[in-house]
Short mmCIF file of C-alpha atoms and ligand atoms in Angstrom, two decimals:
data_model
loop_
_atom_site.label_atom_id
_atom_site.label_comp_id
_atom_site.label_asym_id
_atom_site.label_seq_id
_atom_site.Cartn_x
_atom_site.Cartn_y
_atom_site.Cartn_z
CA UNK I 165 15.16 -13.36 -17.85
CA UNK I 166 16.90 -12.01 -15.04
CA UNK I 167 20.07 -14.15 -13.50
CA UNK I 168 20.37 -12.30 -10.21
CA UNK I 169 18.21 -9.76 -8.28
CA UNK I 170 18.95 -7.78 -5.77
CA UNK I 171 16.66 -7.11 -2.95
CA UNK I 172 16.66 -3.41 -1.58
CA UNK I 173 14.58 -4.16 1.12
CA UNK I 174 14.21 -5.88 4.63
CA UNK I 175 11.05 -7.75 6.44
CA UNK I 176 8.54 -9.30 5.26
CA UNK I 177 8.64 -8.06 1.65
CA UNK I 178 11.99 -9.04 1.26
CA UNK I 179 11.06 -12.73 1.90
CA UNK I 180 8.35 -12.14 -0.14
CA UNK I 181 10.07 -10.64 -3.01
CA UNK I 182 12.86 -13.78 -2.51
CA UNK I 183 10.44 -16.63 -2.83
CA UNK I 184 8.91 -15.16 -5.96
CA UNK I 185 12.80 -15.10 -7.90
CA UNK I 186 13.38 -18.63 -6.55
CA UNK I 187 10.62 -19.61 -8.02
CA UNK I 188 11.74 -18.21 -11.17
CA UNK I 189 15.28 -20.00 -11.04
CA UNK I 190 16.28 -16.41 -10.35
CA UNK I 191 19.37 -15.91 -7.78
CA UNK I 192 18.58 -13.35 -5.02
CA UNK I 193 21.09 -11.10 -3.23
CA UNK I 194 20.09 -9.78 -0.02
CA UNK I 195 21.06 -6.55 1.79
CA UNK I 196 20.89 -5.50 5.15
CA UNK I 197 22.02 -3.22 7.96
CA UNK I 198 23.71 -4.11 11.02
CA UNK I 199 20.71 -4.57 12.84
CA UNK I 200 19.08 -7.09 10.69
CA UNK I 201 22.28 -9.15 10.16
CA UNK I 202 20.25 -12.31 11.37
CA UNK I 203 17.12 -11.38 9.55
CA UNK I 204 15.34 -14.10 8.09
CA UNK I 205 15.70 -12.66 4.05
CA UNK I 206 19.62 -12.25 5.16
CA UNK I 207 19.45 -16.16 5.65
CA UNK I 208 17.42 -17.33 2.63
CA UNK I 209 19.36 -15.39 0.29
CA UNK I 210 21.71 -16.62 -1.73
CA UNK I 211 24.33 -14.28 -1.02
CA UNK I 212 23.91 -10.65 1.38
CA UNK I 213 25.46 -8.07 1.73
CA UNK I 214 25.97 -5.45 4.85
CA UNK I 215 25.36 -1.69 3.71
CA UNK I 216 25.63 -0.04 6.75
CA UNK I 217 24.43 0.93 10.19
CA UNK I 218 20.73 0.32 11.49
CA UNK I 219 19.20 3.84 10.68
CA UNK I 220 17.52 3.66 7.09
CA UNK I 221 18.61 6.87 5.45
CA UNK I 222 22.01 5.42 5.84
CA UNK I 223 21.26 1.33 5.15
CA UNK I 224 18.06 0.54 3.11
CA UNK I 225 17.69 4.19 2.21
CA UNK I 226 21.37 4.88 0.97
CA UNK I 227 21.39 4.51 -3.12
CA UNK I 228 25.09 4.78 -3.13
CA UNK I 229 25.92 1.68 -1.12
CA UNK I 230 22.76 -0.09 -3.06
CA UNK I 231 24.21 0.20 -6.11
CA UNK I 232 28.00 -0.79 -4.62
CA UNK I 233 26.22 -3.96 -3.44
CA UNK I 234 24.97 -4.41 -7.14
CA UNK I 235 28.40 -4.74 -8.67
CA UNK I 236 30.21 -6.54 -6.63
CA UNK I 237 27.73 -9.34 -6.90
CA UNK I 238 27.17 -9.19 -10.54
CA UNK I 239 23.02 -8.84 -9.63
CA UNK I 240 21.05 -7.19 -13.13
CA UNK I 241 17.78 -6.00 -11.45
CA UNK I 242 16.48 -4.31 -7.80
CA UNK I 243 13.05 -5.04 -6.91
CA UNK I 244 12.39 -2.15 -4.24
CA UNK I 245 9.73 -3.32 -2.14
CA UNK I 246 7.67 -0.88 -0.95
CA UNK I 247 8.31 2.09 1.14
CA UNK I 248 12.31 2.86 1.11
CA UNK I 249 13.61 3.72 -2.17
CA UNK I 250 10.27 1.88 -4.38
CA UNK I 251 8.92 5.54 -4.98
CA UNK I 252 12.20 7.44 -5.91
CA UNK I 253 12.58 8.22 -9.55
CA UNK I 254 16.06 9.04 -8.54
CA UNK I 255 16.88 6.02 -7.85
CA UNK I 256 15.48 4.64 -11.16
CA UNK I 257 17.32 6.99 -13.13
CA UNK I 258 20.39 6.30 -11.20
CA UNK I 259 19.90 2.52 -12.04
CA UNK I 260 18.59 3.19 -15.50
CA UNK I 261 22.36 5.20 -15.83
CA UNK I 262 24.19 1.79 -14.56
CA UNK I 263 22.64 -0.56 -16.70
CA UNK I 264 20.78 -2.47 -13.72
CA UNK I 265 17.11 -3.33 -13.95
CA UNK I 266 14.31 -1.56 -11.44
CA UNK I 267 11.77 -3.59 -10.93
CA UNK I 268 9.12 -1.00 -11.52
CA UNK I 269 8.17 1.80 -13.09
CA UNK I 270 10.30 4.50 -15.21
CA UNK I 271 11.38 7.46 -13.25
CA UNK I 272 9.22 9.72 -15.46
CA UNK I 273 6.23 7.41 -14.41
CA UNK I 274 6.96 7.84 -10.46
CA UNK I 275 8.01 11.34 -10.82
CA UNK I 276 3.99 12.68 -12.36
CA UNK I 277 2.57 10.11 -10.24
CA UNK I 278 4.58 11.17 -6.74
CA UNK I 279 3.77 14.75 -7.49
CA UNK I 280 -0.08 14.63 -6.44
CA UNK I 281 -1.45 18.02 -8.05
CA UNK I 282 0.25 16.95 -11.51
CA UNK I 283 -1.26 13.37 -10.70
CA UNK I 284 -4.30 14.57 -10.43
CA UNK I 285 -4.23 16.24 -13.87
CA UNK I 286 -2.51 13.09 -15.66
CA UNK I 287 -5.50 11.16 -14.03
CA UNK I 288 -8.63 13.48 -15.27
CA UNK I 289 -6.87 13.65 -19.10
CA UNK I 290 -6.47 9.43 -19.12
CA UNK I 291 -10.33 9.78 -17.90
CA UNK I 292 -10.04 9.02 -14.61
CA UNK I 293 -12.93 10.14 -12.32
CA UNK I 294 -11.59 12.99 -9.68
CA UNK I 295 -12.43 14.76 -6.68
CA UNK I 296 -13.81 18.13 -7.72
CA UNK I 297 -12.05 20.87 -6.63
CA UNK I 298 -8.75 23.47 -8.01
CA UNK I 299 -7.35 22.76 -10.72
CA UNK I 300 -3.47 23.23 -9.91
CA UNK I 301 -2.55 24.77 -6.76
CA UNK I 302 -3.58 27.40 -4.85
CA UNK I 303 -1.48 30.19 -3.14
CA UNK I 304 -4.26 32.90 -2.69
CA UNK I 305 -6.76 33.17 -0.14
CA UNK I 306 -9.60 34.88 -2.64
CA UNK I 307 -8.84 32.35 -5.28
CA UNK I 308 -9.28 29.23 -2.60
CA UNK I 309 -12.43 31.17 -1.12
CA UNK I 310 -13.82 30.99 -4.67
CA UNK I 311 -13.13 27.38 -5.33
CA UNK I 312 -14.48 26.19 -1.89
CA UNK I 313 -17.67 28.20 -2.52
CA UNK I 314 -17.96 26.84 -6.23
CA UNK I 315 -17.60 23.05 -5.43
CA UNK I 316 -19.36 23.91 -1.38
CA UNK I 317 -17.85 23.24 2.13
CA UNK I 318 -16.86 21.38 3.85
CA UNK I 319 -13.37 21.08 1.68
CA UNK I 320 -9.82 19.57 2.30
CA UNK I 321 -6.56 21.16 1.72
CA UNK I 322 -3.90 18.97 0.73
CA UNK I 323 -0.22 19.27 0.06
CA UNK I 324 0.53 18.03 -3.77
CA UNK I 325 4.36 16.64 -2.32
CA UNK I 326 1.89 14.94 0.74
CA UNK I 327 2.19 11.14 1.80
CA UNK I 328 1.59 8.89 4.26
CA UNK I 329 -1.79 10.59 5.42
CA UNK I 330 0.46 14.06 6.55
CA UNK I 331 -0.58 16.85 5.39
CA UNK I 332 -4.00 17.62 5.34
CA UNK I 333 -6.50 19.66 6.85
CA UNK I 334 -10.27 19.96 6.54
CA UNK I 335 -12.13 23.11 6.42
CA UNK I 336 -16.16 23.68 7.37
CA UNK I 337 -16.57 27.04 6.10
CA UNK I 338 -14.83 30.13 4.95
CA UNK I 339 -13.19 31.17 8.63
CA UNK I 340 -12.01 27.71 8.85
CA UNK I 341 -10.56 27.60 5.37
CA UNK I 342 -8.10 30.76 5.94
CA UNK I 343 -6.74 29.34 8.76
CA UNK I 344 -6.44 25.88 7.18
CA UNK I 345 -4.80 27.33 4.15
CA UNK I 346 -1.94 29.22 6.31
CA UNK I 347 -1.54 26.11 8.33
CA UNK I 348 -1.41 23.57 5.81
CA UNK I 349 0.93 25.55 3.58
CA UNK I 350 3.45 26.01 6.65
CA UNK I 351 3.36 22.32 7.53
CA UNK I 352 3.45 21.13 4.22
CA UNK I 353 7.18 23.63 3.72
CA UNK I 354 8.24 22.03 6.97
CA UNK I 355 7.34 18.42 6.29
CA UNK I 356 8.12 18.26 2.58
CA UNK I 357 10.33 21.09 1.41
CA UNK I 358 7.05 22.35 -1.24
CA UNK I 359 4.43 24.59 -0.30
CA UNK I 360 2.05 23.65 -2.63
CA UNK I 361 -1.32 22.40 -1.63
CA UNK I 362 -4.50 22.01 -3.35
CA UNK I 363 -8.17 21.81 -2.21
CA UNK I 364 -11.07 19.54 -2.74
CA UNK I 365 -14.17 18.47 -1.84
CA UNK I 366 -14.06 16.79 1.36
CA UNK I 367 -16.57 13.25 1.39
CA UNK I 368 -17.72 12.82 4.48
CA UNK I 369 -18.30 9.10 4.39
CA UNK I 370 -16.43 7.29 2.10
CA UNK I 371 -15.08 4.22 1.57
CA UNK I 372 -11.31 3.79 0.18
CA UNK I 373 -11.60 1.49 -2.87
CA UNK I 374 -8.28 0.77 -5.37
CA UNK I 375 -7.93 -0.71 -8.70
CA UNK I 376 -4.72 -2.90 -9.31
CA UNK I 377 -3.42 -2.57 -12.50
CA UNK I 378 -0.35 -4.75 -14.29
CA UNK I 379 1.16 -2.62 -17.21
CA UNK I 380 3.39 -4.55 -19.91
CA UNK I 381 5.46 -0.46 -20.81
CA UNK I 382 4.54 -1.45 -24.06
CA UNK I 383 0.97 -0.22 -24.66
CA UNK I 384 -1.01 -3.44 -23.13
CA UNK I 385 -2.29 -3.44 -19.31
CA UNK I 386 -4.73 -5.31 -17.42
CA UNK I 387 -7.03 -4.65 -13.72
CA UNK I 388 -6.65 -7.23 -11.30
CA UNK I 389 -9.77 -6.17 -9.55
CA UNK I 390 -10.11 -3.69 -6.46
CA UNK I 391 -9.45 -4.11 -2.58
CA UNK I 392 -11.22 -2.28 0.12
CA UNK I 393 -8.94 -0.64 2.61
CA UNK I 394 -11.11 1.48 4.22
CA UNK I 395 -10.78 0.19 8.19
CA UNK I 396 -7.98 3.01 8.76
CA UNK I 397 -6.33 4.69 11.76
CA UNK I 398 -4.83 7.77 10.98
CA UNK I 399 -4.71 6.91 7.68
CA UNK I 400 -3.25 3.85 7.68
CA UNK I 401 -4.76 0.43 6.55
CA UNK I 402 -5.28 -1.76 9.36
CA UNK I 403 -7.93 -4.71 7.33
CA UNK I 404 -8.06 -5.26 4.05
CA UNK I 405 -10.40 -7.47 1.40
CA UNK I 406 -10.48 -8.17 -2.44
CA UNK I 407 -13.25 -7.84 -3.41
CA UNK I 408 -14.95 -5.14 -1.62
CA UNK I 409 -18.09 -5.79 0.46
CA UNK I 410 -19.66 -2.22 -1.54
CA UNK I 411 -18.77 -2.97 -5.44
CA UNK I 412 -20.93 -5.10 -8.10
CA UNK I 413 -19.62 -6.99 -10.57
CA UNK I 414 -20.70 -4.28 -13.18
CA UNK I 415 -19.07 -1.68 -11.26
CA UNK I 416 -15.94 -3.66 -10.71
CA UNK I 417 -15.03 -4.27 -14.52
CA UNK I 418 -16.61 -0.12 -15.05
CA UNK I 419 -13.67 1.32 -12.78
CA UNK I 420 -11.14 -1.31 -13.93
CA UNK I 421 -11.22 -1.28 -17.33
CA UNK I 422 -11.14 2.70 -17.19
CA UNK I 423 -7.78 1.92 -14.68
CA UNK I 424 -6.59 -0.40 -17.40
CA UNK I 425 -7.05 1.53 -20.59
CA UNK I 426 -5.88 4.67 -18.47
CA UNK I 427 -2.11 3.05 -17.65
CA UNK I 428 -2.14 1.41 -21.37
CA UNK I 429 -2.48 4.96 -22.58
CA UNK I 430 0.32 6.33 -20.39
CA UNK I 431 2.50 3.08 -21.28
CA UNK I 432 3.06 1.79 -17.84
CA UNK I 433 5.38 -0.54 -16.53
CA UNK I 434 4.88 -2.98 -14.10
CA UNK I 435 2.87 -3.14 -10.77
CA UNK I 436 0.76 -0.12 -9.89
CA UNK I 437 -2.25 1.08 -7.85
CA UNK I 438 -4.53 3.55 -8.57
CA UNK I 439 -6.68 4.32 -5.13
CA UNK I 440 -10.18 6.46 -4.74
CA UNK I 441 -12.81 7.15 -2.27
CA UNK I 442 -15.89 5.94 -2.92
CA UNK I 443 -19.58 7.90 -2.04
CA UNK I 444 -22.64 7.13 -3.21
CA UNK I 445 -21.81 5.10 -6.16
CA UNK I 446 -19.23 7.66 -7.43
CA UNK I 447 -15.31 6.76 -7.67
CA UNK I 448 -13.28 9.97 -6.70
CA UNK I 449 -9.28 9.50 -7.35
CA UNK I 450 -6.79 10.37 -4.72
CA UNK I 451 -3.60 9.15 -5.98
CA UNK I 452 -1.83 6.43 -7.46
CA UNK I 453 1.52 4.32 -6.06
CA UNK I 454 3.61 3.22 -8.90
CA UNK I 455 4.80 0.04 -6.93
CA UNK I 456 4.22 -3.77 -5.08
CA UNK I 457 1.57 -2.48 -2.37
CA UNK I 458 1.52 -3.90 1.35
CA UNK I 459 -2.28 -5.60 0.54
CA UNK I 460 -1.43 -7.11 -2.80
CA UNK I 461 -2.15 -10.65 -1.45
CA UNK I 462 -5.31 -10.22 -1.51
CA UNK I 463 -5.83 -9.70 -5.11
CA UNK I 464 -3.30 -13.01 -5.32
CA UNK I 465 -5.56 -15.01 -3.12
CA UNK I 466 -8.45 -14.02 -5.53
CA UNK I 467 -7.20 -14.17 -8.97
CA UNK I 468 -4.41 -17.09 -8.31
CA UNK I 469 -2.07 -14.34 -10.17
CA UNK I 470 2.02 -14.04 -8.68
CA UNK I 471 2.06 -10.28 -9.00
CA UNK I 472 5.45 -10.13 -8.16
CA UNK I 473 5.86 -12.69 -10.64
CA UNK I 474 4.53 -10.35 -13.24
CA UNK I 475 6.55 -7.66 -12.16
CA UNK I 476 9.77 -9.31 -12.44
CA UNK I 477 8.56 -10.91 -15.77
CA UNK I 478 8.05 -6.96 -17.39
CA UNK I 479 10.78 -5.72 -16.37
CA UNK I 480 13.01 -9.09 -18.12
CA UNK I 481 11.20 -7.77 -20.63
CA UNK I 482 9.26 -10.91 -21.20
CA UNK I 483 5.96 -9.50 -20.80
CA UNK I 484 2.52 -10.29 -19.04
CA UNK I 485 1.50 -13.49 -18.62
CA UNK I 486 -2.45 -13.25 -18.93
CA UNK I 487 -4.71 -10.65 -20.91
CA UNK I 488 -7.87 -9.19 -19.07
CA UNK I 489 -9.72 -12.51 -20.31
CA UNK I 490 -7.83 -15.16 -18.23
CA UNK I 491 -8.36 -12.78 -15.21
CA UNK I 492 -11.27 -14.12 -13.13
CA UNK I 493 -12.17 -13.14 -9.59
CA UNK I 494 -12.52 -16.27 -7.18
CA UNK I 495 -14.22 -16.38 -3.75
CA UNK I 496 -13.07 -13.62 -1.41
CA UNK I 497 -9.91 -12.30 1.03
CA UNK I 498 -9.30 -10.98 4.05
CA UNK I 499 -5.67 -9.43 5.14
CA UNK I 500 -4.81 -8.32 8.96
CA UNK I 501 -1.93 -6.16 9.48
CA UNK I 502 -0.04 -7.72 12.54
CA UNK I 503 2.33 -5.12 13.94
CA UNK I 504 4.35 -5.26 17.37
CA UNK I 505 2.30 -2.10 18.57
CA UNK I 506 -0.09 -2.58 21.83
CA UNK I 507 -3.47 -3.65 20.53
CA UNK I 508 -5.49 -0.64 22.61
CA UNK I 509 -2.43 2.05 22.59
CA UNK I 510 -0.31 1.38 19.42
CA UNK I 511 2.22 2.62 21.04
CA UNK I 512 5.42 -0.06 19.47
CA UNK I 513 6.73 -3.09 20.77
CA UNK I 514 10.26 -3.96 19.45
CA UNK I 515 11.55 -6.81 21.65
CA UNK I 516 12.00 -10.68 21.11
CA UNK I 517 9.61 -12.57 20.20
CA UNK I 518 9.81 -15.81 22.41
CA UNK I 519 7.15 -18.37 20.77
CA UNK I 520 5.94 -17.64 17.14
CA UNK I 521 2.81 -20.17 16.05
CA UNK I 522 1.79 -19.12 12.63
CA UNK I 523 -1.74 -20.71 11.69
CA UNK I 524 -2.35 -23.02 8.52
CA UNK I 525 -4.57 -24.89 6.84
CA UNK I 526 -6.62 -24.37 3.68
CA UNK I 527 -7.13 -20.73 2.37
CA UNK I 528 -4.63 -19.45 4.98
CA UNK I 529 -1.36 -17.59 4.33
CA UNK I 530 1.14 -15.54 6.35
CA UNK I 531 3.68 -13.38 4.94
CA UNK I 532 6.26 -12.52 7.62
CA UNK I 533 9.85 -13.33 7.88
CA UNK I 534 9.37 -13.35 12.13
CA UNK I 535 10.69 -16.55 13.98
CA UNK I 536 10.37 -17.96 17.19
CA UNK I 537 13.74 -16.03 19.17
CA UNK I 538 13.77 -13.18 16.75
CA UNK I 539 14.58 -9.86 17.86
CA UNK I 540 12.40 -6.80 16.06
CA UNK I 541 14.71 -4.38 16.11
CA UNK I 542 13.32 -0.95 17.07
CA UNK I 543 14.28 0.97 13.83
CA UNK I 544 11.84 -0.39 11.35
CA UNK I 545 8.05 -0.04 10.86
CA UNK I 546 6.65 -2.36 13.36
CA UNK I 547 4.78 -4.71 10.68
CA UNK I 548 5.86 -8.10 11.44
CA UNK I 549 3.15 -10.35 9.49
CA UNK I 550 0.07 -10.25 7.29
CA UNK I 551 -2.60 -12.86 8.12
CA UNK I 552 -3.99 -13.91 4.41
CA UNK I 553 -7.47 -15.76 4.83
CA UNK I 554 -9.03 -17.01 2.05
CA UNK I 555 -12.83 -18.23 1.43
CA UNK I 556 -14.97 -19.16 -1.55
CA UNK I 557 -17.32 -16.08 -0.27
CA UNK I 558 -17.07 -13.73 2.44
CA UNK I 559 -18.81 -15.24 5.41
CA UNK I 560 -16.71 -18.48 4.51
CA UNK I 561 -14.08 -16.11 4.37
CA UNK I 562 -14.64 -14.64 8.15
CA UNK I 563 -14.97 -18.12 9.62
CA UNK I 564 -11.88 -19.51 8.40
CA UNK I 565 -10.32 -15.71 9.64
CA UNK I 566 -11.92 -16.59 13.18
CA UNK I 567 -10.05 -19.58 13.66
CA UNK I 568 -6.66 -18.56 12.02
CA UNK I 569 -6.75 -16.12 14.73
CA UNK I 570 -7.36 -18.53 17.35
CA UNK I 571 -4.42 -20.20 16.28
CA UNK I 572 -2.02 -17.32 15.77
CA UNK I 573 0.68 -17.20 18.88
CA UNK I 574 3.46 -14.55 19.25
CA UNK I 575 4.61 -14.25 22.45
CA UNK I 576 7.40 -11.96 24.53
CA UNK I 577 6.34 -8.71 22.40
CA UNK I 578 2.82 -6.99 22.45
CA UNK I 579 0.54 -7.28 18.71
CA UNK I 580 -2.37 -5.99 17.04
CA UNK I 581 -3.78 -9.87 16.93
CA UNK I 582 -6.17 -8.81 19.73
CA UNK I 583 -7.73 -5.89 17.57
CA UNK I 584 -8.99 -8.80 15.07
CA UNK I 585 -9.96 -11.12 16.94
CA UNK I 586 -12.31 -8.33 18.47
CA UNK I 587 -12.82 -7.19 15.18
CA UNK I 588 -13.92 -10.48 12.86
CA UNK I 589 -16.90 -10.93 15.64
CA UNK I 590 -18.52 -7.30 15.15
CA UNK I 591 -21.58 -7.05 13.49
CA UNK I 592 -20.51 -3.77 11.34
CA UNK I 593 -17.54 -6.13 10.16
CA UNK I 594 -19.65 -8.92 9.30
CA UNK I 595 -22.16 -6.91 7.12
CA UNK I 596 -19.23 -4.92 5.54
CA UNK I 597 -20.53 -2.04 6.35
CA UNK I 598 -17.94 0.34 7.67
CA UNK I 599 -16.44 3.69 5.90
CA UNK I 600 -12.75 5.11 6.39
CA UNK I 601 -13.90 6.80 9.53
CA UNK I 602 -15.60 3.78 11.18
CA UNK I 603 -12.43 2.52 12.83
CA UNK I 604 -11.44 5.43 15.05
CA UNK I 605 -14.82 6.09 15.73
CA UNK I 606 -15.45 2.46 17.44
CA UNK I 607 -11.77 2.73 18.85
CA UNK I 608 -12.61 6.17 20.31
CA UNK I 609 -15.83 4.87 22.02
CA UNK I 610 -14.74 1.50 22.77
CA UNK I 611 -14.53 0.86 27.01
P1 ADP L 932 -1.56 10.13 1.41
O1 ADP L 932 -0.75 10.07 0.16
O2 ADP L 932 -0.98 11.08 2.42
O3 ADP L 932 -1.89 8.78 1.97
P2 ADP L 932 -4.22 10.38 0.18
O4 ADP L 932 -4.56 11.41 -0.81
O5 ADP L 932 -4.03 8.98 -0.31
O6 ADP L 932 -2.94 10.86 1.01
O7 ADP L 932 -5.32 10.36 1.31
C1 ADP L 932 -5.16 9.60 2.46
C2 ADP L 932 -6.47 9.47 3.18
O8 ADP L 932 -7.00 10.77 3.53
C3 ADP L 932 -7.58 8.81 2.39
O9 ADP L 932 -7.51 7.38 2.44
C4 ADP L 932 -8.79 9.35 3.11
O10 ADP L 932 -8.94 8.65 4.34
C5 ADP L 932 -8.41 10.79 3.42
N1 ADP L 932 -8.80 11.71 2.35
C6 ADP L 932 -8.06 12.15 1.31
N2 ADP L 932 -8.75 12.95 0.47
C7 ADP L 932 -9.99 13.07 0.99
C8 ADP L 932 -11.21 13.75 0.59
N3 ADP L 932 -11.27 14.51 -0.51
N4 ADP L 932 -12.29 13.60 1.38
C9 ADP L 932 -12.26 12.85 2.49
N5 ADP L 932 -11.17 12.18 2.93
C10 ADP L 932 -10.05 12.28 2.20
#
């Protein structure tokens, strides 16, 4: 097992992260930019270290000042987070070269997986159900008129180096689709430095379902179940729940033991996600992020499992601690995303935060490293907490999420808290029945 780790991250999953290795007996080493010198994972760490000024491509982003703050304080492993450097496979070659430990996948792993067009491929030969549409990417106009009219309109164009939602651009018929195919190519050379895009079938109303998956790198891997992200704006999660309101149990162990056997195959390492829309009964993969993912509480909260336990466990090289048997899915979860954005605008709210009541009780966690006189600086992504609500079923679930809302205080900056407390007492929410496009629809039409 590992005697140090090193933290390349900030927030709420660097706390995270840190309570995990304490529980482990593992020593944690903290780094941080000027900004966040009086950051709550700066203060719980064992030691910390300053790597430079507040914006990230020169602090949390800057490899070369990482790995400086790994040998002076002796730490043998990074766990990355997410975001930052979690999806670089330069970065895990560069540690791989220096004899430190990342906490995640190999490079090779992140590099087929980042790319999405080779992703795609990697996921249809490990038997993973896709999105029809081209089979590589597409340059020519005839050759993406011919593939839109083979798999039928409407279609999307994406880039293969996309992320983040960017990127993408949805075309109703064959006008559309020339215009969308010069547009998307030029954004996507602007945005990511690759013009390549691919097309697909565009759903029109489905639901965003992923698999978690644990692999051991050594041929063994197991499915933690799915969560159900789809309450998006713009194409980012906003609600999450394990296990989704749409799924059976049938269909649940279907998709995950074709995520599990599909990761075994590739020999995997570590924490990993592999996300699809959902229509009609169908799974359709979109991608697949080879790290610790923003929701993974959920899945905690319903299988009682420490993912980041496991993660720091097969990297030490100690391997999984349960097989697919022990894995049983309890009762049900519910995560908000509390960010220091207005509730009706989103536009952000760094600030102080003057009074900081977290909720508790049973069933109720809250990851965020946010205390009463903190300062969000205005650098960062403006999560600042995740409301965990636990229930032995989903309307037991909501209640409890009700009145850990009620209890929830942060006061001086502005929060999303007001979206869920409208949220938890719509009917559409209480049925679970909502698709990825039900959110900005209700916030479009809402007075
Ligand atoms: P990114 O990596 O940029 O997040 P994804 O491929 O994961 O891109 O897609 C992000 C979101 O875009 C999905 O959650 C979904 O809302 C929408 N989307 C992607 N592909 C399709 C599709 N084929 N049909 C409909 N919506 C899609």
């Amino acid at each position: 097992m590992f005697q140090k780790i090193l933290i390349a991250n900030r927030g709420e999953i660097a706390l995270r992260i840190l309570r995990a290795a304490k529980e482990l007996g593992i020593q944690t080493v903290a780094v941080h930019s000027t900004a966040d010198a009086n950051a709550m994972h700066v203060r719980l760490a064992d030691e910390s270290v300053c790597i430079g000024p507040p914006p990230s491509r020169d602090s949390y982003l800057n490899i070369h000042q990482i790995v400086a703050a790994c040998e002076i304080t002796g730490a043998d492993a990074i766990h990355p987070g997410y975001g930052f450097l979690s999806e670089n496979a330069k970065f895990a070659d560069i540690l791989a070269a220096h004899n430190i430990t990342f906490i995640g996948p190999s490079g090779d792993h992140i590099r087929v997986m980042g790319d999405k067009i080779e992703a795609k491929r990697t996921a249809k030969r490990l038997g993973i159900p896709v999105v029809p549409g081209s089979e590589g990417g597409v340059t020519d106009e005839g050759e993406a008129k011919r593939i839109a009219a083979d798999i039928g309109y409407p279609v999307i164009i994406k880039a293969s180096a996309g992320g983040g939602g960017r990127g993408m651009k949805v075309a109703r018929d064959e006008t559309e689709l020339s215009v969308a195919l010069d547009t998307a190519r030029t954004e996507a050379a602007a945005a990511f430095g690759d013009d390549a895009v691919y097309i697909e079938k565009y759903l029109e109303k489905p639901r965003h379902i992923e698999v978690q998956i644990l692999g051991d790198g050594r041929g063994n891997a197991v499915h933690l179940g799915e969560r159900d992200c789809s309450l998006q704006r713009r194409h980012q999660k906003v609600w999450e729940e394990a296990t989704s309101p749409a799924l059976n149990g049938e269909e649940r162990s279907k998709i995950g033991d074709t995520c599990a056997k599909a990761v075994a195959d590739l020999g995997y390492s570590g924490a990993g996600t592999i996300e699809f829309l959902y229509e009609n009964g169908k799974f359709y993969f979109i991608e697949m992020n080879t790290r610790l993912q923003v929701e993974h509480p959920v899945t905690e909260a319903i299988t009682g499992i420490d993912l980041v336990h496991e993660q720091i466990r097969v990297a030490s090289g100690s391997g999984l601690s349960v097989t697919q048997d022990d894995i049983r899915f309890n009762g049900h979860a519910i995560e908000c995303r509390i960010n220091a954005e207005d509730a009706r605008t989103f536009v952000p709210s760094p600030g102080t935060v003057t009074t900081f009541h977290t909720p508790g009780g049973l069933g109720v966690r809250v990851d965020s490293a946010v205390y009463s006189g903190y300062k969000i600086p205005p650098y960062y992504d403006s999560l600042i907490g995740k409301l965990i609500v636990h229930g032995r079923n989903r309307v037991e679930c909501m209640m409890r999420l009700r009145r850990a809302l009620d209890e929830f205080v942060v006061d001086g900056i502005n929060t999303t808290l007001p979206l869920f407390r409208d949220l938890v007492g719509n009917p559409d929410i209480a049925n679970g029945d909502y698709d990825i496009h039900w959110l900005e629809k209700y916030l479009a039409q809402k007075p």
